[in-house]
PDB file of C-alpha atoms in Angstrom:
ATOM      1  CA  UNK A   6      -1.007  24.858  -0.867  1.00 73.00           C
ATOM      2  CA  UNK A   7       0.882  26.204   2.262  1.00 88.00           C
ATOM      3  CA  UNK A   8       3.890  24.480   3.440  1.00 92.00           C
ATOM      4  CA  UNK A   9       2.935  22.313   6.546  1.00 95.00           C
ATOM      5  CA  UNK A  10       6.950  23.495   7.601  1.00 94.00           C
ATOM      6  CA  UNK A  11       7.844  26.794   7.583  1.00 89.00           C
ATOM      7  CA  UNK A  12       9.886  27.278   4.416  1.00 81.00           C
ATOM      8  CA  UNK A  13      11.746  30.306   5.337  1.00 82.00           C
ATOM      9  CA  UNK A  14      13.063  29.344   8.737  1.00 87.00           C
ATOM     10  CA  UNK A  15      15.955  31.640  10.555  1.00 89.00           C
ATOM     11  CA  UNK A  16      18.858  31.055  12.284  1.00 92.00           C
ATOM     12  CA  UNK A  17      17.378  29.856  15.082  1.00 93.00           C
ATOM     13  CA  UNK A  18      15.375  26.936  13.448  1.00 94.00           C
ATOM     14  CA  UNK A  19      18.130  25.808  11.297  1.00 95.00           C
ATOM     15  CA  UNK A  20      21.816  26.769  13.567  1.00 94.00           C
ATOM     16  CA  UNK A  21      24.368  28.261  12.396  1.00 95.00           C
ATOM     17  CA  UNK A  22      25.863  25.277   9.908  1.00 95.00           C
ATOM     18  CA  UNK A  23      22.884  24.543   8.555  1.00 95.00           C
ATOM     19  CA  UNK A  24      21.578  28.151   7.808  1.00 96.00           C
ATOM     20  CA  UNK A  25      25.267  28.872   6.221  1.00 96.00           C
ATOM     21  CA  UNK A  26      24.602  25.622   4.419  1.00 96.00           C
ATOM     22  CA  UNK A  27      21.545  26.663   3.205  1.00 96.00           C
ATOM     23  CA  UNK A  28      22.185  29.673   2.094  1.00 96.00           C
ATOM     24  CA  UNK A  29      25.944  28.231  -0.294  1.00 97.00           C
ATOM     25  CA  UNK A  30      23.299  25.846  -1.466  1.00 96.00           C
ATOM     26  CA  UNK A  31      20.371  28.885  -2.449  1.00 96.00           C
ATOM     27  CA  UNK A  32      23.595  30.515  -4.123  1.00 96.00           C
ATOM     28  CA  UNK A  33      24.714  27.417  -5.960  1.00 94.00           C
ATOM     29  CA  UNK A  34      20.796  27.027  -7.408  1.00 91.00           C
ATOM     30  CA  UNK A  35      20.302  30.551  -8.459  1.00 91.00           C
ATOM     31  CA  UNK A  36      17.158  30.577  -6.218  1.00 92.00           C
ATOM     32  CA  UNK A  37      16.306  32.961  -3.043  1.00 92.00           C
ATOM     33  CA  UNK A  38      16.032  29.641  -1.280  1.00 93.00           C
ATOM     34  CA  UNK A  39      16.715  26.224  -1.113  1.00 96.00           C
ATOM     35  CA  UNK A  40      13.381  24.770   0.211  1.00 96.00           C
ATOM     36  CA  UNK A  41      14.466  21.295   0.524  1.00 96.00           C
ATOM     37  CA  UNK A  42      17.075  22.346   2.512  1.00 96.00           C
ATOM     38  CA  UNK A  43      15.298  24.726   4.495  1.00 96.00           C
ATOM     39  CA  UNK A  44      12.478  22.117   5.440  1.00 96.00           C
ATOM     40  CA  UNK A  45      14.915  19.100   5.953  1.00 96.00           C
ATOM     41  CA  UNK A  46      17.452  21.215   7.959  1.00 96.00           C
ATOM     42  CA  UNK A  47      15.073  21.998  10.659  1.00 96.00           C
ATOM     43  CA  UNK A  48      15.602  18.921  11.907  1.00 95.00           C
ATOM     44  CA  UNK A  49      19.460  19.029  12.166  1.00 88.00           C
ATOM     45  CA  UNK A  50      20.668  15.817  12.331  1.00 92.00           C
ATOM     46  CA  UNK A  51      18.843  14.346   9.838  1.00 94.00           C
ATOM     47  CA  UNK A  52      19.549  16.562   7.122  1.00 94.00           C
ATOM     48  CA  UNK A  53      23.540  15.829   7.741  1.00 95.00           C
ATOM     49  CA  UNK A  54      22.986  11.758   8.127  1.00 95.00           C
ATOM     50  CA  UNK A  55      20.824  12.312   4.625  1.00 96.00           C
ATOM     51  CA  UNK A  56      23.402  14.563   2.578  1.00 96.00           C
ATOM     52  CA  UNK A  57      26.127  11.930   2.106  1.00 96.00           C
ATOM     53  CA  UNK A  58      23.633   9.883   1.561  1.00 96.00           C
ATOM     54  CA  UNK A  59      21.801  12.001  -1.367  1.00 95.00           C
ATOM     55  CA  UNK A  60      25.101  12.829  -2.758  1.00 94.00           C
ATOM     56  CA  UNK A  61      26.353   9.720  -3.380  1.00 95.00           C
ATOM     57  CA  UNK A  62      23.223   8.271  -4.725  1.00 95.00           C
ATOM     58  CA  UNK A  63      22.770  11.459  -7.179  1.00 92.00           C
ATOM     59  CA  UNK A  64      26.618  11.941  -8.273  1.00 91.00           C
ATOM     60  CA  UNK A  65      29.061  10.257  -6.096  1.00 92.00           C
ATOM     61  CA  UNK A  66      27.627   6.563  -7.056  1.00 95.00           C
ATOM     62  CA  UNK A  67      28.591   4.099  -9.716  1.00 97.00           C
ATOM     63  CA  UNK A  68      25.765   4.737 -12.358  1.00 98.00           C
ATOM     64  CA  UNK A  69      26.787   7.256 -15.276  1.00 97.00           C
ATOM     65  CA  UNK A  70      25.300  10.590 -14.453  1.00 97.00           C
ATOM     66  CA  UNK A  71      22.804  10.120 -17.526  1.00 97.00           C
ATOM     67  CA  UNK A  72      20.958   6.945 -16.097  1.00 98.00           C
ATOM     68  CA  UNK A  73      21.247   8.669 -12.498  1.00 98.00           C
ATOM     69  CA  UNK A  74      19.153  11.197 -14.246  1.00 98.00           C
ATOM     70  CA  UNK A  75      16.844   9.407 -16.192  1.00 98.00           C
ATOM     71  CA  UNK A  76      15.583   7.648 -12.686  1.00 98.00           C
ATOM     72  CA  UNK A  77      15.109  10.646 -11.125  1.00 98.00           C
ATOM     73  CA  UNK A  78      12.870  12.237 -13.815  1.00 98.00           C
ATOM     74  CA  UNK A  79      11.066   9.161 -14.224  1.00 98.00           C
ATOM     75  CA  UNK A  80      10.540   8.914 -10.518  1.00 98.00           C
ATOM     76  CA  UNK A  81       9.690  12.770 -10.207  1.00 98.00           C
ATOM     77  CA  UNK A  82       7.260  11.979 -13.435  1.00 98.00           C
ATOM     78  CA  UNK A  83       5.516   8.970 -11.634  1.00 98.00           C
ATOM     79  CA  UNK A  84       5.228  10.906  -8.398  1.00 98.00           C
ATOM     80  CA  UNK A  85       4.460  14.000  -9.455  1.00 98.00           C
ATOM     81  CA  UNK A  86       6.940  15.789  -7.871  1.00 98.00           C
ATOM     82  CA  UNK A  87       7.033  19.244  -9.374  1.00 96.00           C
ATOM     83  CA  UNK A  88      10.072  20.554  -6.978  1.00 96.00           C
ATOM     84  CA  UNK A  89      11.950  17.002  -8.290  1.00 97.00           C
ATOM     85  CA  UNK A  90      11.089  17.929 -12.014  1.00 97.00           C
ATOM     86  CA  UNK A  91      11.611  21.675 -11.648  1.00 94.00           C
ATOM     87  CA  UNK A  92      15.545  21.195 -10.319  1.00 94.00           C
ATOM     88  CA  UNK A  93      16.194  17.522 -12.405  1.00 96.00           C
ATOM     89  CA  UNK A  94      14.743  18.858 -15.726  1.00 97.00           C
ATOM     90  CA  UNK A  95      17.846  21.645 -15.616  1.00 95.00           C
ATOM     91  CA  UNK A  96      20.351  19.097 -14.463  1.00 95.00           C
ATOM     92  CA  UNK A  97      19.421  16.573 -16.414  1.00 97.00           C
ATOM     93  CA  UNK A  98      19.745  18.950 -19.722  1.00 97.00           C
ATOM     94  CA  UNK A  99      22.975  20.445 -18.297  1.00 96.00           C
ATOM     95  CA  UNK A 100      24.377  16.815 -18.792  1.00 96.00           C
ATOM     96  CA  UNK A 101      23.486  15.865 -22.150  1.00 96.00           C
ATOM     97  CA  UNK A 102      19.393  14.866 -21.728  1.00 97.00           C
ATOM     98  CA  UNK A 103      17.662  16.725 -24.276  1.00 97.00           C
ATOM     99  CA  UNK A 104      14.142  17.673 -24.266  1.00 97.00           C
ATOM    100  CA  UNK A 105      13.249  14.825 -26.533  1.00 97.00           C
ATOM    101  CA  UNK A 106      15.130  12.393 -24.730  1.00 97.00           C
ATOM    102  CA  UNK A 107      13.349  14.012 -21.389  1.00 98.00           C
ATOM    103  CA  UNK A 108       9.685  13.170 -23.139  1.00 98.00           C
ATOM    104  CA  UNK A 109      10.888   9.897 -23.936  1.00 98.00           C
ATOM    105  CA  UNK A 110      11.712   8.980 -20.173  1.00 98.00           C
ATOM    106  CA  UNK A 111       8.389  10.415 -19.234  1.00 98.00           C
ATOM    107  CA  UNK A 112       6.438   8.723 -21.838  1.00 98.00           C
ATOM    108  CA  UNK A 113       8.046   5.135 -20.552  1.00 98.00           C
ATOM    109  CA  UNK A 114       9.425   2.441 -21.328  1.00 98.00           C
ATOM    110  CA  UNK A 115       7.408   1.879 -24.414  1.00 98.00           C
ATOM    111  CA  UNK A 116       8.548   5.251 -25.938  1.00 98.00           C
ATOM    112  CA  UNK A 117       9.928   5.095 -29.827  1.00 97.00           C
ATOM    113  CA  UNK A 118      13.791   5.922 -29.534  1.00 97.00           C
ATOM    114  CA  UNK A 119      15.186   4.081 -26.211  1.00 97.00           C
ATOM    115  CA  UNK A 120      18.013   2.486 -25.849  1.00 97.00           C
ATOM    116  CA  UNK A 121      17.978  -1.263 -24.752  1.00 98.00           C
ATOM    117  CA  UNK A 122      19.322   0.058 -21.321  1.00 98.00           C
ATOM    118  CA  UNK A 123      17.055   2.752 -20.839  1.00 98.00           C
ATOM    119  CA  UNK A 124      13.920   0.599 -21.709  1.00 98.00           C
ATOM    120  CA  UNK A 125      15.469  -1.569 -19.231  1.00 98.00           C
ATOM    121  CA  UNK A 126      15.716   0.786 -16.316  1.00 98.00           C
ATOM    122  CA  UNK A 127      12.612   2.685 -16.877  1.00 98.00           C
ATOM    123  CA  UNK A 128      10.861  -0.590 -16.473  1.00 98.00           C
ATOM    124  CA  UNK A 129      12.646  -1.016 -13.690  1.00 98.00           C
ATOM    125  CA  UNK A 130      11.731   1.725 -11.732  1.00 98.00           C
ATOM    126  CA  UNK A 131       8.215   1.438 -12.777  1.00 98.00           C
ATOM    127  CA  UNK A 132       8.013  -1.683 -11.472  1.00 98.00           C
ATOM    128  CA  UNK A 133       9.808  -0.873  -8.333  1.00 98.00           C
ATOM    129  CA  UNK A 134       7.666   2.418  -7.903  1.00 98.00           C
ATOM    130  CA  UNK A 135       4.480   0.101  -8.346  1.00 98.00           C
ATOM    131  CA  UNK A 136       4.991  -2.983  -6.712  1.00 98.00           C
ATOM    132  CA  UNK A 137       8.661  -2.161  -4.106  1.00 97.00           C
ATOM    133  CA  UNK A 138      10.027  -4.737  -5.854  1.00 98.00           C
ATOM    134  CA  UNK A 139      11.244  -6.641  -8.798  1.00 98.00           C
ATOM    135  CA  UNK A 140      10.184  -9.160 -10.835  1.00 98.00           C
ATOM    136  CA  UNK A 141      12.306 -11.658 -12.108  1.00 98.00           C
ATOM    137  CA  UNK A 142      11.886 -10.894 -15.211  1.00 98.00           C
ATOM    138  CA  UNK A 143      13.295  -7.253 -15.026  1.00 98.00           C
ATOM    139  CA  UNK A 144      16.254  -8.595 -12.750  1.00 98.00           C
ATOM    140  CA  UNK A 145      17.290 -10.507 -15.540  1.00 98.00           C
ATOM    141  CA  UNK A 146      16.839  -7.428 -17.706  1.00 98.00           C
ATOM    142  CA  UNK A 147      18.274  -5.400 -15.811  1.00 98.00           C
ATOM    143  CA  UNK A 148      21.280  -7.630 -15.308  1.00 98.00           C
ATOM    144  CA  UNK A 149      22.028  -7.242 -18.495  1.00 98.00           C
ATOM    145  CA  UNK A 150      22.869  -3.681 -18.112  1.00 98.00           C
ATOM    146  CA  UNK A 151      24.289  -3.477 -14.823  1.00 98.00           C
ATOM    147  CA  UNK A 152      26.666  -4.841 -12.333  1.00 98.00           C
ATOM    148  CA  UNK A 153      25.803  -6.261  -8.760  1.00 98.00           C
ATOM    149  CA  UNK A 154      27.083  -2.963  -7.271  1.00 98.00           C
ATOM    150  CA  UNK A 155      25.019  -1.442 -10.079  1.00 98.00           C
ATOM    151  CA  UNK A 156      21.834  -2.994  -9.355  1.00 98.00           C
ATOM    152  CA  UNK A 157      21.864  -1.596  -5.520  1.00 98.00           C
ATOM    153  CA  UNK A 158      22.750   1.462  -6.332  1.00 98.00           C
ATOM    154  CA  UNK A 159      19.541   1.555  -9.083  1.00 98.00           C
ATOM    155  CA  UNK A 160      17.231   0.247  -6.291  1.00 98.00           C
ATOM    156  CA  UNK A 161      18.644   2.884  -3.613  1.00 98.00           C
ATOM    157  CA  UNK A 162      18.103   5.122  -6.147  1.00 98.00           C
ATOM    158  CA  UNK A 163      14.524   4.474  -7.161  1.00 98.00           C
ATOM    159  CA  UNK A 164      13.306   4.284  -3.664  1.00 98.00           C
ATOM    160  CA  UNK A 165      15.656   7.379  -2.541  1.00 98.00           C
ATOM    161  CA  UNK A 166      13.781   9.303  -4.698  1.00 98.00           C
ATOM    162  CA  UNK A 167      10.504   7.895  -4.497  1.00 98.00           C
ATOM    163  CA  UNK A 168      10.670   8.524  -0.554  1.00 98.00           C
ATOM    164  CA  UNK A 169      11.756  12.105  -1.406  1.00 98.00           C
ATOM    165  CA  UNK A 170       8.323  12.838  -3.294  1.00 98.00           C
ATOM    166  CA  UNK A 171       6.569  11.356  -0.994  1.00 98.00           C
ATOM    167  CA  UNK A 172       8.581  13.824   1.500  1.00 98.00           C
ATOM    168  CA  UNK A 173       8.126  17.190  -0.734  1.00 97.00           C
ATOM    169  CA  UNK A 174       4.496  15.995  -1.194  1.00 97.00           C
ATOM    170  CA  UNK A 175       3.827  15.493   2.860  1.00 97.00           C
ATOM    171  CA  UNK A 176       5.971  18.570   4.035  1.00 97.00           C
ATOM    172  CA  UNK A 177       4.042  20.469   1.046  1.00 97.00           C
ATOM    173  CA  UNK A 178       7.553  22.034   0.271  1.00 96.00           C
ATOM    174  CA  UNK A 179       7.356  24.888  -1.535  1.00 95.00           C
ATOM    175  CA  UNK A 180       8.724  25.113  -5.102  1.00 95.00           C
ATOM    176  CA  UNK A 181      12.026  26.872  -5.843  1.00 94.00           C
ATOM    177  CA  UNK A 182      11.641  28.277  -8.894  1.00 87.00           C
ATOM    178  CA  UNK A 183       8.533  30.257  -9.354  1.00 76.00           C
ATOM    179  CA  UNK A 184       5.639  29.153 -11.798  1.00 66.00           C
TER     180      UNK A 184
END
């Protein structure tokens, strides 16, 4: 499938920050380039409005770094987002997720071996994934696990990533890793 952007832009496309920012962020990946980037930061503003956004959503947020994790595979799983699953797979393991514990988030909430709170949010954000919203039923779950500034963060979260499939899947952005 060919990129519907084109995924090696140069300086011109991109400007000087965001070319230098795309290439630091290539580096930091281990990959000749940062597609994502490349795509999103040919339209320059947006990329910088989304960054702070991203980042504090994926690390700088109140959710351990596990269950930050765990919504983002599942999300990449329901979507089918191979770019999401080829760069969340590594971070996810890099913090603890094993590959068992990876099948068992993409298998669902019904999966022998969760955790109260992971059955919890993987519910959740099928739910939210299916329907955009919750039922009552998994609020109250949920609240059981998380905190009001929690719970907006999870939501953000599910439907940050869920609009960023839907993204890589419009934009056709090409994969980083090869394979």
């Amino acid at each position: 499938m060919t990129s519907r952007i084109p995924a090696s832009p140069g300086l011109r496309d991109l400007g000087v920050a965001n070319w230098v920012f795309c290439k630091l962020a290539a580096r930091r990946q281990h990959v000749p380039q940062a597609h994502l980037f490349t795509t999103l930061g040919q339209h320059r503003r947006l990329l910088w409005s989304w960054l702070p956004f991203g980042g504090v959503l994926m690390r700088g947020g109140k959710l351990p770094t596990r269950d930050t994790e765990l919504v983002i595979l599942r999300v990449a799983h329901l979507r089918d987002s191979r770019y999401e699953m080829q760069h969340h797979t590594r971070m996810a393991a890099a913090i603890g997720l094993d590959d068992a514990t990876q099948a068992r988030i993409f298998e669902g909430p019904a999966a022998d071996g969760l955790t109260d709170r992971q059955r919890a949010l993987l519910t959740g954000i099928d739910e939210l994934v299916d329907t955009r919203t919750l039922s009552d039923a998994t609020w109250a779950q949920l609240s059981q696990h998380l905190d009001r500034t929690r719970l907006i963060e999870f939501v953000m979260l599910t439907s940050q990533y869920d609009a960023l499939a839907a993204t890589l899947s419009a934009l056709r952005v090409p994969l980083d890793y090869p394979g």
